[in-house]
Short mmCIF file of C-alpha atoms in Angstrom, two decimals:
data_model
loop_
_atom_site.label_atom_id
_atom_site.label_comp_id
_atom_site.label_asym_id
_atom_site.label_seq_id
_atom_site.Cartn_x
_atom_site.Cartn_y
_atom_site.Cartn_z
CA MET A 1 0.00 0.00 0.00
CA THR A 2 0.98 3.52 -0.56
CA GLN A 3 1.30 6.15 2.00
CA ARG A 4 -1.93 7.61 3.09
CA ASP A 5 -2.75 11.13 3.93
CA SER A 6 -3.47 11.76 7.51
CA ASN A 7 -6.99 12.89 6.69
CA HIS A 8 -7.96 9.66 4.86
CA SER A 9 -8.80 6.72 7.02
CA GLY A 10 -9.46 4.05 4.31
CA PRO A 11 -7.70 2.88 1.21
CA THR A 12 -7.95 4.87 -1.91
CA PRO A 13 -9.96 3.59 -4.89
CA GLU A 14 -6.76 2.72 -6.75
CA GLU A 15 -5.51 0.73 -3.82
CA LEU A 16 -8.82 -1.10 -3.66
CA ARG A 17 -8.65 -1.85 -7.38
CA ALA A 18 -5.11 -3.22 -6.98
CA GLN A 19 -6.19 -5.40 -4.05
CA VAL A 20 -9.19 -6.69 -5.98
CA GLU A 21 -6.99 -7.45 -9.00
CA HIS A 22 -4.45 -9.26 -6.82
CA THR A 23 -7.22 -11.23 -5.09
CA ARG A 24 -8.74 -12.14 -8.47
CA ASP A 25 -5.38 -13.51 -9.64
CA GLU A 26 -4.96 -15.60 -6.49
CA VAL A 27 -8.55 -16.90 -6.68
CA GLY A 28 -8.05 -17.72 -10.40
CA ARG A 29 -4.90 -19.70 -9.68
CA THR A 30 -6.59 -21.50 -6.79
CA ILE A 31 -9.62 -22.35 -8.95
CA ASP A 32 -7.35 -23.65 -11.74
CA ALA A 33 -5.48 -25.83 -9.25
CA LEU A 34 -8.73 -27.14 -7.74
CA ALA A 35 -10.16 -27.78 -11.21
CA ALA A 36 -7.06 -29.73 -12.21
CA LYS A 37 -7.34 -31.81 -9.05
CA ALA A 38 -11.05 -32.32 -9.57
CA ASP A 39 -10.60 -33.50 -13.21
CA VAL A 40 -10.08 -37.15 -12.28
CA GLN A 41 -10.53 -38.42 -15.83
CA ALA A 42 -7.71 -36.20 -17.14
CA ARG A 43 -5.46 -37.27 -14.28
CA VAL A 44 -6.25 -40.96 -14.93
CA GLN A 45 -5.52 -40.48 -18.65
CA ASP A 46 -2.23 -38.78 -17.83
CA GLN A 47 -1.30 -41.57 -15.43
CA ALA A 48 -2.34 -44.22 -17.96
CA ALA A 49 -0.22 -42.61 -20.66
CA ALA A 50 2.72 -42.45 -18.28
CA ALA A 51 2.21 -46.09 -17.29
CA LYS A 52 1.97 -47.09 -20.97
CA GLU A 53 5.24 -45.31 -21.73
CA GLN A 54 6.88 -46.95 -18.73
CA ALA A 55 5.57 -50.39 -19.81
CA ALA A 56 7.00 -49.85 -23.30
CA VAL A 57 10.37 -48.99 -21.79
CA VAL A 58 10.29 -52.07 -19.54
CA LYS A 59 9.22 -54.24 -22.49
CA ASP A 60 12.16 -52.99 -24.53
CA GLN A 61 14.53 -53.63 -21.63
CA VAL A 62 13.20 -57.18 -21.19
CA ALA A 63 13.50 -57.86 -24.92
CA ASP A 64 17.07 -56.58 -24.91
CA LYS A 65 17.97 -58.69 -21.88
CA ALA A 66 16.32 -61.77 -23.42
CA ALA A 67 18.34 -61.29 -26.60
CA VAL A 68 21.54 -61.00 -24.60
CA VAL A 69 20.73 -64.13 -22.56
CA ARG A 70 19.72 -66.04 -25.71
CA ASP A 71 23.03 -65.12 -27.36
CA GLU A 72 25.00 -66.12 -24.25
CA VAL A 73 23.22 -69.48 -24.06
CA ALA A 74 23.83 -70.12 -27.77
CA ASP A 75 27.51 -69.27 -27.36
CA LYS A 76 27.87 -71.54 -24.32
CA ALA A 77 26.03 -74.36 -26.10
CA ALA A 78 28.38 -74.04 -29.07
CA VAL A 79 31.40 -74.19 -26.77
CA VAL A 80 30.03 -77.26 -24.97
CA ARG A 81 29.13 -78.93 -28.28
CA ASP A 82 32.68 -78.34 -29.56
CA GLN A 83 34.17 -79.68 -26.33
CA VAL A 84 32.00 -82.80 -26.47
CA ALA A 85 32.86 -83.40 -30.14
CA GLY A 86 36.57 -83.00 -29.37
CA LYS A 87 36.37 -85.34 -26.40
CA ALA A 88 34.40 -87.91 -28.43
CA ALA A 89 37.00 -87.80 -31.20
CA GLN A 90 39.78 -88.18 -28.65
CA VAL A 91 38.07 -91.16 -26.98
CA GLY A 92 37.38 -92.71 -30.40
CA ASP A 93 41.05 -92.37 -31.32
CA GLN A 94 42.07 -93.95 -28.03
CA ILE A 95 39.68 -96.87 -28.56
CA ARG A 96 40.92 -97.41 -32.13
CA GLY A 97 44.51 -97.30 -30.94
CA ARG A 98 43.90 -99.80 -28.17
CA THR A 99 41.92 -102.07 -30.48
CA ASP A 100 44.72 -102.03 -33.05
CA GLN A 101 47.25 -102.69 -30.32
CA ALA A 102 45.20 -105.61 -28.98
CA ALA A 103 44.82 -107.08 -32.48
CA ARG A 104 48.57 -106.83 -33.08
CA LEU A 105 49.24 -108.39 -29.70
CA ILE A 106 46.87 -111.29 -30.37
CA LYS A 107 48.36 -111.84 -33.82
CA ASP A 108 51.90 -111.68 -32.43
CA LYS A 109 51.12 -114.03 -29.50
CA THR A 110 49.13 -116.58 -31.50
CA PRO A 111 51.40 -119.38 -32.73
CA ALA A 112 51.64 -119.86 -36.50
CA PRO A 113 50.24 -123.42 -36.38
CA VAL A 114 47.06 -122.11 -34.70
CA LEU A 115 46.70 -119.41 -37.36
CA ASP A 116 47.26 -122.00 -40.10
CA THR A 117 44.79 -124.39 -38.51
CA ALA A 118 42.23 -121.57 -38.15
CA ALA A 119 42.67 -120.62 -41.80
CA GLY A 120 42.29 -124.28 -42.84
CA ALA A 121 39.24 -124.69 -40.66
CA ALA A 122 37.73 -121.56 -42.17
CA ALA A 123 38.34 -122.91 -45.66
CA ARG A 124 36.74 -126.26 -44.73
CA VAL A 125 33.78 -124.47 -43.18
CA ARG A 126 33.32 -122.43 -46.36
CA GLU A 127 33.56 -125.58 -48.52
CA THR A 128 31.16 -127.53 -46.34
CA ALA A 129 28.78 -124.61 -46.19
CA SER A 130 28.83 -124.41 -49.96
CA ARG A 131 28.05 -128.13 -50.34
CA VAL A 132 25.35 -128.01 -47.69
CA GLY A 133 23.90 -124.95 -49.32
CA GLN A 134 23.77 -126.60 -52.71
CA PHE A 135 22.20 -129.76 -51.24
CA ALA A 136 19.69 -127.68 -49.31
CA ALA A 137 18.84 -125.68 -52.41
CA ASP A 138 18.19 -128.86 -54.35
CA GLN A 139 16.01 -130.44 -51.67
CA THR A 140 14.18 -127.41 -50.25
CA PRO A 141 10.68 -126.33 -51.35
CA GLN A 142 10.50 -122.91 -53.07
CA PRO A 143 8.97 -120.85 -50.16
CA LEU A 144 11.61 -122.15 -47.78
CA SER A 145 14.28 -121.56 -50.40
CA ASP A 146 13.21 -117.92 -50.65
CA LYS A 147 13.58 -117.50 -46.88
CA ALA A 148 16.99 -119.16 -47.03
CA GLY A 149 18.01 -116.73 -49.76
CA GLN A 150 17.08 -113.83 -47.52
CA PHE A 151 19.14 -115.38 -44.71
CA ALA A 152 22.12 -115.85 -47.06
CA THR A 153 21.92 -112.21 -48.12
CA THR A 154 21.95 -111.16 -44.49
CA ALA A 155 24.93 -113.44 -43.80
CA ARG A 156 26.82 -111.97 -46.80
CA ASN A 157 26.14 -108.48 -45.55
CA ASN A 158 27.53 -109.45 -42.13
CA ARG A 159 30.57 -111.51 -43.12
CA ALA A 160 33.01 -110.03 -40.65
CA PRO A 161 31.09 -111.07 -37.51
CA LEU A 162 30.40 -114.53 -38.95
CA ILE A 163 34.04 -115.08 -39.88
CA ALA A 164 35.13 -113.86 -36.45
CA ALA A 165 32.68 -116.25 -34.80
CA GLY A 166 33.99 -119.09 -36.98
CA LEU A 167 37.57 -118.32 -36.06
CA VAL A 168 36.74 -118.15 -32.38
CA LEU A 169 34.93 -121.49 -32.64
CA ALA A 170 37.84 -123.04 -34.54
CA ALA A 171 40.36 -121.72 -32.02
CA TYR A 172 38.22 -123.05 -29.18
CA LEU A 173 37.97 -126.49 -30.80
CA LEU A 174 41.71 -126.56 -31.47
CA ILE A 175 42.55 -125.60 -27.94
CA ARG A 176 40.05 -128.10 -26.55
CA ASN A 177 41.28 -130.92 -28.78
CA GLY A 178 44.91 -129.95 -28.19
CA GLY A 179 44.41 -130.31 -24.45
CA ARG A 180 43.09 -133.86 -24.83
CA SER A 181 46.03 -135.12 -26.86
CA ARG A 182 48.53 -134.30 -24.14
#
């Protein structure tokens, strides 16, 4: 307020106008603030928009983290796969080496007469099998002959195990018969 004259006891009209204008401004600001607080729908919309933005940010962060984890898992799986393949190759090489060594040892330790006898026995088995096969083919009805042909094909496809079994049997018989002659 301005200085008053000693003869005036109340505010001047200009002072009153200034007070009224000041009060109007304060009341206007208060009403605006109360209206903003009272507009629940606008506040909810603002909060929903903020929550939506925050959810989008979190979604992006989760997607980024998932991609990083997925890449880490893929890298670790590749490392483990390579380690397993290397170890399997190493074990396979060790097994092949030991098998070759055992075969050489058996061949070196088996006396020549046993090897010769086993080879002769194998030849006799082949010859006898051929004669028996021919006899069986001549005497066997056609349906049974067809089944026998299928068996023969299977045996031809699996020669190595059959020959090995024959050699083992021949060696067993030689050893057994050799023990009796002593």
